[in-house]
Amino acid sequence: MTVLLEAEHLTKSYGALKVVDDLSVSLDAGEALGVVGPNGAGKTTMLNLITGTVHPDAGRIVFAGSDISHAAPHERCHAGIGRTYQIPRPFEGMTVFENVLVGGTFGRRHNERESYDACALALHRTGLLPRSNTLAGNLTLLERKRLELARALATDPRVLLLDEIAGGLTEHEVHSLVATIKSLGAEGLSIIWIEHIVHALLAVVDRLLAIDFGRKVADGEPAVVINSPEVRDVYLGSEAE
Amino acid sequence: MAWVNDIIQGILLGGLYALFAAGLSLIFGVMRLVNLAHGDLSLLAAYAALVIVGPLDINPFLSILAVMLLLAVFGYVLQRGLLNHALDAGPLPPILATFGLSVVIQNLLLEGFSADSKGLDAGRIEHQAITLSDQLAIGWFPLITTLTAVVVLLGLSLFLGRTRMGRAFRATSDNQQAAQLMGIDNRYLYGLAMAISLATVAIAGVFIGIRTTFSPSVGPARLIFAYESVIMGGLGSLWGTLVGGMLLGVAQTLGSHLSPGWGVLAGNLLFLAVLAFRPQGLFAKQVHE
């Protein structure tokens, strides 16, 4: 397996608070990595550091063989990093298709006509095709989450960073979203998925990373990690899955 | 009939305000930048036209393209060189930066052109009118101004609604960070937005320069009319800006009809009334929660 993403010794503090503390993460091409940890453990900040919307105090990030530590967020998108937000951030004044079109044209650096097919495919994959002409501001929560995914897919990512995409959904909705993500992984897309809904995570990921206070607690075989005393300790009282 | 004439003249005046305010509206919409130098930039355009028109002895209308290009380039450089850095530093620094820019432009113009009033002479067209009746006449120049405003607003709407880059503008306006993750370079996009904004300001600046005389200190007074138009129309709505400008124009001409000194006052009162009863403006973009 070739390493696709390698984050080394990432550190980020806000004032006296170390949100991410000497954290190293690596991801192989085609691998699906799950990330668990209590609220405030630094999971989302880790994704922000990888997408470049937050700058680390220390550490470096190598993606597909090149150092992207100083690349701007849009350059990292072009390199093949796509992400979804925990709280969806659709372009509310635009239709669903236009939302995806922005990713398709700017993420792939294509003109609009060239990216129509890719956009339609992204909408089809996420089940949003019938909603193409709906204003994104009028979507339900599940549809907004799916739009986050469709938009990221339209940018033609090599790695997909998912931030609690199943959070807030019903059991049935989680099930169908898991199926979508699983099929993306099966096609060779690399995935880093932060999730509190552990059974959803375990259905998809090859490896599990547990973090707390910005540090790595455990990293390895999902069943082993989730049952390890360290992880149980961290989760005790906060999650009962 | 005099009232009808006032209303028509007010609407046409509003076209000029809308033409002037369109760039302000665009900048605020895309990057939430409050540009306090907008009025002074329109003066910069008028003086640039003066410099071009003088030695060449041409009609100021012919200078518009050159002035647009000049201000567009200036806008792009200004944005990339100064305002992008100010935007990075938080919401207040850009306001201070444009305020400083306003002072700098005023003083440079004063230094270069003195405090004397100047004017752009467009020739006979300034005084020609279509006479509808004894009391009703539509001046060609105000009519051309308003039509230009409509064309500019239409062009901007088509750009924002139908083109690849226009969609990037709207995406960035809705959520800048998410737009970046879609591969949009916001620094370039902001530069482009300022270039387009100042190109429209260039048109407005030359038109206002033809309509009235100007001196280096009148920029901030103009700025108020532009903001009143944008806010009455509703932030983020270009066509709202046109309606806002026209309402302001009508209020001013009707006010002047009552008493010559009441024009600006009537416009400001209408503005205050809109703020009191419909603070989001008449055509505010709908907000979904």
CSV table of N, CA and C in Angstrom, one decimal, chain A residues 1-88:
chain,number,residue,atom,x,y,z
A,1,MET,N,0.8,-1.2,0.0
A,1,MET,CA,0.0,0.0,0.0
A,1,MET,C,0.9,1.3,0.0
A,2,THR,N,0.5,2.2,-0.8
A,2,THR,CA,1.2,3.5,-0.8
A,2,THR,C,0.5,4.5,0.1
A,3,VAL,N,1.4,5.2,0.7
A,3,VAL,CA,0.8,6.2,1.7
A,3,VAL,C,0.3,7.4,0.9
A,4,LEU,N,-1.0,7.8,1.1
A,4,LEU,CA,-1.6,8.9,0.4
A,4,LEU,C,-1.4,10.2,1.2
A,5,LEU,N,-1.8,10.1,2.4
A,5,LEU,CA,-1.7,11.3,3.3
A,5,LEU,C,-0.9,11.0,4.5
A,6,GLU,N,0.0,11.9,4.8
A,6,GLU,CA,0.8,11.8,6.0
A,6,GLU,C,0.9,13.1,6.7
A,7,ALA,N,0.2,13.1,7.9
A,7,ALA,CA,0.3,14.3,8.8
A,7,ALA,C,1.3,14.0,9.9
A,8,GLU,N,2.3,14.8,10.1
A,8,GLU,CA,3.3,14.5,11.1
A,8,GLU,C,3.4,15.6,12.2
A,9,HIS,N,3.3,15.2,13.4
A,9,HIS,CA,3.5,16.0,14.6
A,9,HIS,C,2.7,17.3,14.5
A,10,LEU,N,1.4,17.2,14.1
A,10,LEU,CA,0.6,18.4,14.1
A,10,LEU,C,0.3,19.0,15.5
A,11,THR,N,0.5,20.3,15.6
A,11,THR,CA,0.1,20.9,16.9
A,11,THR,C,-0.6,22.2,16.6
A,12,LYS,N,-1.7,22.4,17.4
A,12,LYS,CA,-2.4,23.7,17.2
A,12,LYS,C,-3.0,24.1,18.6
A,13,SER,N,-2.7,25.3,19.0
A,13,SER,CA,-3.2,25.8,20.3
A,13,SER,C,-4.0,27.0,20.0
A,14,TYR,N,-5.1,27.1,20.8
A,14,TYR,CA,-5.8,28.4,20.9
A,14,TYR,C,-5.6,29.0,22.3
A,15,GLY,N,-4.7,30.0,22.4
A,15,GLY,CA,-4.3,30.5,23.7
A,15,GLY,C,-3.6,29.4,24.4
A,16,ALA,N,-4.0,29.1,25.6
A,16,ALA,CA,-3.3,28.2,26.4
A,16,ALA,C,-3.7,26.7,26.1
A,17,LEU,N,-4.8,26.6,25.4
A,17,LEU,CA,-5.4,25.3,25.1
A,17,LEU,C,-4.8,24.6,23.9
A,18,LYS,N,-4.2,23.5,24.1
A,18,LYS,CA,-3.7,22.7,23.0
A,18,LYS,C,-4.8,21.8,22.4
A,19,VAL,N,-5.3,22.2,21.3
A,19,VAL,CA,-6.4,21.5,20.7
A,19,VAL,C,-5.9,20.2,20.0
A,20,VAL,N,-4.8,20.4,19.3
A,20,VAL,CA,-4.2,19.2,18.7
A,20,VAL,C,-2.8,19.2,19.2
A,21,ASP,N,-2.3,18.1,19.7
A,21,ASP,CA,-1.0,18.0,20.4
A,21,ASP,C,-0.1,16.9,19.8
A,22,ASP,N,0.8,17.3,19.0
A,22,ASP,CA,1.8,16.4,18.4
A,22,ASP,C,1.1,15.1,17.9
A,23,LEU,N,0.1,15.4,17.0
A,23,LEU,CA,-0.7,14.3,16.4
A,23,LEU,C,-0.1,13.9,15.1
A,24,SER,N,0.1,12.6,14.9
A,24,SER,CA,0.6,12.1,13.6
A,24,SER,C,-0.5,11.1,13.0
A,25,VAL,N,-0.9,11.3,11.8
A,25,VAL,CA,-1.9,10.5,11.2
A,25,VAL,C,-1.4,10.1,9.8
A,26,SER,N,-1.5,8.8,9.4
A,26,SER,CA,-1.2,8.5,8.1
A,26,SER,C,-2.3,7.7,7.5
A,27,LEU,N,-2.5,7.8,6.2
A,27,LEU,CA,-3.6,7.2,5.5
A,27,LEU,C,-3.1,6.6,4.2
A,28,ASP,N,-3.4,5.3,4.0
A,28,ASP,CA,-2.9,4.6,2.7
A,28,ASP,C,-3.9,4.9,1.6
A,29,ALA,N,-3.5,4.8,0.4
A,29,ALA,CA,-4.4,5.0,-0.7
A,29,ALA,C,-5.5,3.9,-0.7
A,30,GLY,N,-6.7,4.3,-0.8
A,30,GLY,CA,-7.8,3.3,-0.8
A,30,GLY,C,-8.3,2.9,0.6
A,31,GLU,N,-7.6,3.4,1.6
A,31,GLU,CA,-8.0,3.1,3.0
A,31,GLU,C,-9.1,3.9,3.6
A,32,ALA,N,-9.9,3.3,4.4
A,32,ALA,CA,-10.9,4.1,5.1
A,32,ALA,C,-10.6,4.1,6.6
A,33,LEU,N,-10.3,5.3,7.1
A,33,LEU,CA,-9.9,5.5,8.5
A,33,LEU,C,-11.1,6.1,9.3
A,34,GLY,N,-11.4,5.5,10.4
A,34,GLY,CA,-12.4,6.1,11.3
A,34,GLY,C,-11.7,6.8,12.4
A,35,VAL,N,-12.4,7.9,12.9
A,35,VAL,CA,-11.8,8.7,14.0
A,35,VAL,C,-12.9,8.9,15.1
A,36,VAL,N,-12.5,8.4,16.3
A,36,VAL,CA,-13.4,8.6,17.4
A,36,VAL,C,-12.7,9.4,18.5
A,37,GLY,N,-13.5,10.0,19.4
A,37,GLY,CA,-13.0,10.7,20.5
A,37,GLY,C,-14.1,11.6,21.0
A,38,PRO,N,-14.0,12.0,22.3
A,38,PRO,CA,-15.1,12.8,22.9
A,38,PRO,C,-15.1,14.2,22.3
A,39,ASN,N,-16.2,14.9,22.6
A,39,ASN,CA,-16.3,16.3,22.1
A,39,ASN,C,-15.1,17.1,22.6
A,40,GLY,N,-14.6,17.9,21.7
A,40,GLY,CA,-13.5,18.7,22.1
A,40,GLY,C,-12.1,18.0,22.0
A,41,ALA,N,-12.1,16.8,21.5
A,41,ALA,CA,-10.9,16.0,21.4
A,41,ALA,C,-9.9,16.5,20.4
A,42,GLY,N,-10.4,17.4,19.5
A,42,GLY,CA,-9.6,18.0,18.4
A,42,GLY,C,-9.8,17.3,17.1
A,43,LYS,N,-10.9,16.5,16.9
A,43,LYS,CA,-11.1,15.8,15.7
A,43,LYS,C,-11.4,16.8,14.5
A,44,THR,N,-12.3,17.7,14.7
A,44,THR,CA,-12.6,18.7,13.6
A,44,THR,C,-11.4,19.6,13.3
A,45,THR,N,-10.7,20.0,14.4
A,45,THR,CA,-9.5,20.8,14.1
A,45,THR,C,-8.5,20.0,13.3
A,46,MET,N,-8.4,18.7,13.5
A,46,MET,CA,-7.5,17.9,12.7
A,46,MET,C,-7.9,18.0,11.2
A,47,LEU,N,-9.2,17.9,10.9
A,47,LEU,CA,-9.6,18.0,9.5
A,47,LEU,C,-9.3,19.4,9.0
A,48,ASN,N,-9.6,20.5,9.8
A,48,ASN,CA,-9.3,21.8,9.4
A,48,ASN,C,-7.8,22.0,9.1
A,49,LEU,N,-7.0,21.4,9.8
A,49,LEU,CA,-5.5,21.5,9.5
A,49,LEU,C,-5.2,20.8,8.2
A,50,ILE,N,-5.9,19.7,7.9
A,50,ILE,CA,-5.6,19.0,6.7
A,50,ILE,C,-6.2,19.8,5.5
A,51,THR,N,-7.3,20.4,5.6
A,51,THR,CA,-7.9,21.2,4.5
A,51,THR,C,-7.2,22.5,4.3
A,52,GLY,N,-6.5,23.0,5.4
A,52,GLY,CA,-5.8,24.2,5.3
A,52,GLY,C,-6.6,25.5,5.7
A,53,THR,N,-7.8,25.3,6.3
A,53,THR,CA,-8.5,26.4,6.8
A,53,THR,C,-8.0,26.9,8.1
A,54,VAL,N,-7.2,26.0,8.8
A,54,VAL,CA,-6.6,26.4,10.0
A,54,VAL,C,-5.1,26.0,9.8
A,55,HIS,N,-4.2,26.9,10.3
A,55,HIS,CA,-2.8,26.7,10.2
A,55,HIS,C,-2.2,26.1,11.4
A,56,PRO,N,-1.4,25.0,11.3
A,56,PRO,CA,-0.8,24.4,12.5
A,56,PRO,C,0.3,25.3,13.1
A,57,ASP,N,0.5,25.2,14.4
A,57,ASP,CA,1.7,25.9,15.0
A,57,ASP,C,3.0,25.1,14.7
A,58,ALA,N,2.8,23.8,14.5
A,58,ALA,CA,4.0,23.0,14.2
A,58,ALA,C,3.5,21.7,13.5
A,59,GLY,N,4.4,21.1,12.8
A,59,GLY,CA,4.1,19.8,12.1
A,59,GLY,C,4.0,20.1,10.6
A,60,ARG,N,3.9,19.0,9.8
A,60,ARG,CA,3.7,19.2,8.4
A,60,ARG,C,2.8,18.1,7.8
A,61,ILE,N,2.3,18.4,6.6
A,61,ILE,CA,1.4,17.5,6.0
A,61,ILE,C,1.9,17.2,4.6
A,62,VAL,N,2.0,15.9,4.3
A,62,VAL,CA,2.4,15.5,2.9
A,62,VAL,C,1.3,14.7,2.3
A,63,PHE,N,0.9,15.2,1.1
A,63,PHE,CA,-0.2,14.6,0.4
A,63,PHE,C,0.2,14.1,-1.0
A,64,ALA,N,0.0,12.9,-1.3
A,64,ALA,CA,0.4,12.3,-2.6
A,64,ALA,C,1.8,12.7,-2.9
A,65,GLY,N,2.7,12.6,-1.9
A,65,GLY,CA,4.1,12.8,-2.2
A,65,GLY,C,4.6,14.2,-2.2
A,66,SER,N,3.7,15.2,-2.1
A,66,SER,CA,4.2,16.6,-2.0
A,66,SER,C,3.8,17.2,-0.7
A,67,ASP,N,4.7,18.1,-0.2
A,67,ASP,CA,4.4,18.8,1.1
A,67,ASP,C,3.4,19.9,0.8
A,68,ILE,N,2.3,19.8,1.4
A,68,ILE,CA,1.2,20.8,1.2
A,68,ILE,C,1.0,21.7,2.5
A,69,SER,N,2.0,21.6,3.4
A,69,SER,CA,1.8,22.4,4.6
A,69,SER,C,1.5,23.9,4.4
A,70,HIS,N,2.0,24.4,3.3
A,70,HIS,CA,1.8,25.9,3.1
A,70,HIS,C,0.9,26.2,2.0
A,71,ALA,N,0.2,25.1,1.5
A,71,ALA,CA,-0.7,25.4,0.4
A,71,ALA,C,-2.0,26.0,0.9
A,72,ALA,N,-2.7,26.8,0.1
A,72,ALA,CA,-3.9,27.4,0.4
A,72,ALA,C,-5.0,26.4,0.3
A,73,PRO,N,-6.2,26.6,1.0
A,73,PRO,CA,-7.3,25.6,0.9
A,73,PRO,C,-7.7,25.2,-0.5
A,74,HIS,N,-7.8,26.2,-1.4
A,74,HIS,CA,-8.2,25.9,-2.8
A,74,HIS,C,-7.2,25.1,-3.5
A,75,GLU,N,-5.9,25.3,-3.2
A,75,GLU,CA,-4.9,24.4,-3.8
A,75,GLU,C,-4.9,23.0,-3.3
A,76,ARG,N,-5.3,22.8,-2.0
A,76,ARG,CA,-5.4,21.5,-1.5
A,76,ARG,C,-6.6,20.8,-2.1
A,77,CYS,N,-7.7,21.6,-2.4
A,77,CYS,CA,-8.8,21.0,-3.1
A,77,CYS,C,-8.4,20.5,-4.4
A,78,HIS,N,-7.6,21.3,-5.2
A,78,HIS,CA,-7.2,20.9,-6.5
A,78,HIS,C,-6.3,19.7,-6.4
A,79,ALA,N,-5.5,19.6,-5.3
A,79,ALA,CA,-4.7,18.4,-5.1
A,79,ALA,C,-5.5,17.1,-4.9
A,80,GLY,N,-6.7,17.3,-4.4
A,80,GLY,CA,-7.6,16.1,-4.3
A,80,GLY,C,-8.1,15.9,-2.8
A,81,ILE,N,-8.1,16.9,-2.0
A,81,ILE,CA,-8.7,16.8,-0.7
A,81,ILE,C,-10.1,17.4,-0.7
A,82,GLY,N,-11.1,16.5,-0.3
A,82,GLY,CA,-12.5,17.0,-0.3
A,82,GLY,C,-13.0,16.8,1.1
A,83,ARG,N,-13.9,17.7,1.6
A,83,ARG,CA,-14.4,17.5,3.0
A,83,ARG,C,-15.9,17.8,3.1
A,84,THR,N,-16.5,17.3,4.1
A,84,THR,CA,-17.9,17.7,4.4
A,84,THR,C,-17.9,18.3,5.8
A,85,TYR,N,-18.8,19.2,6.1
A,85,TYR,CA,-18.9,19.8,7.4
A,85,TYR,C,-19.9,19.1,8.2
A,86,GLN,N,-19.7,19.1,9.5
A,86,GLN,CA,-20.6,18.5,10.5
A,86,GLN,C,-22.0,19.3,10.4
A,87,ILE,N,-21.9,20.6,10.5
A,87,ILE,CA,-23.1,21.4,10.3
A,87,ILE,C,-23.0,21.8,8.8
A,88,PRO,N,-23.9,21.3,8.0
A,88,PRO,CA,-23.8,21.6,6.5
A,88,PRO,C,-23.7,23.1,6.2
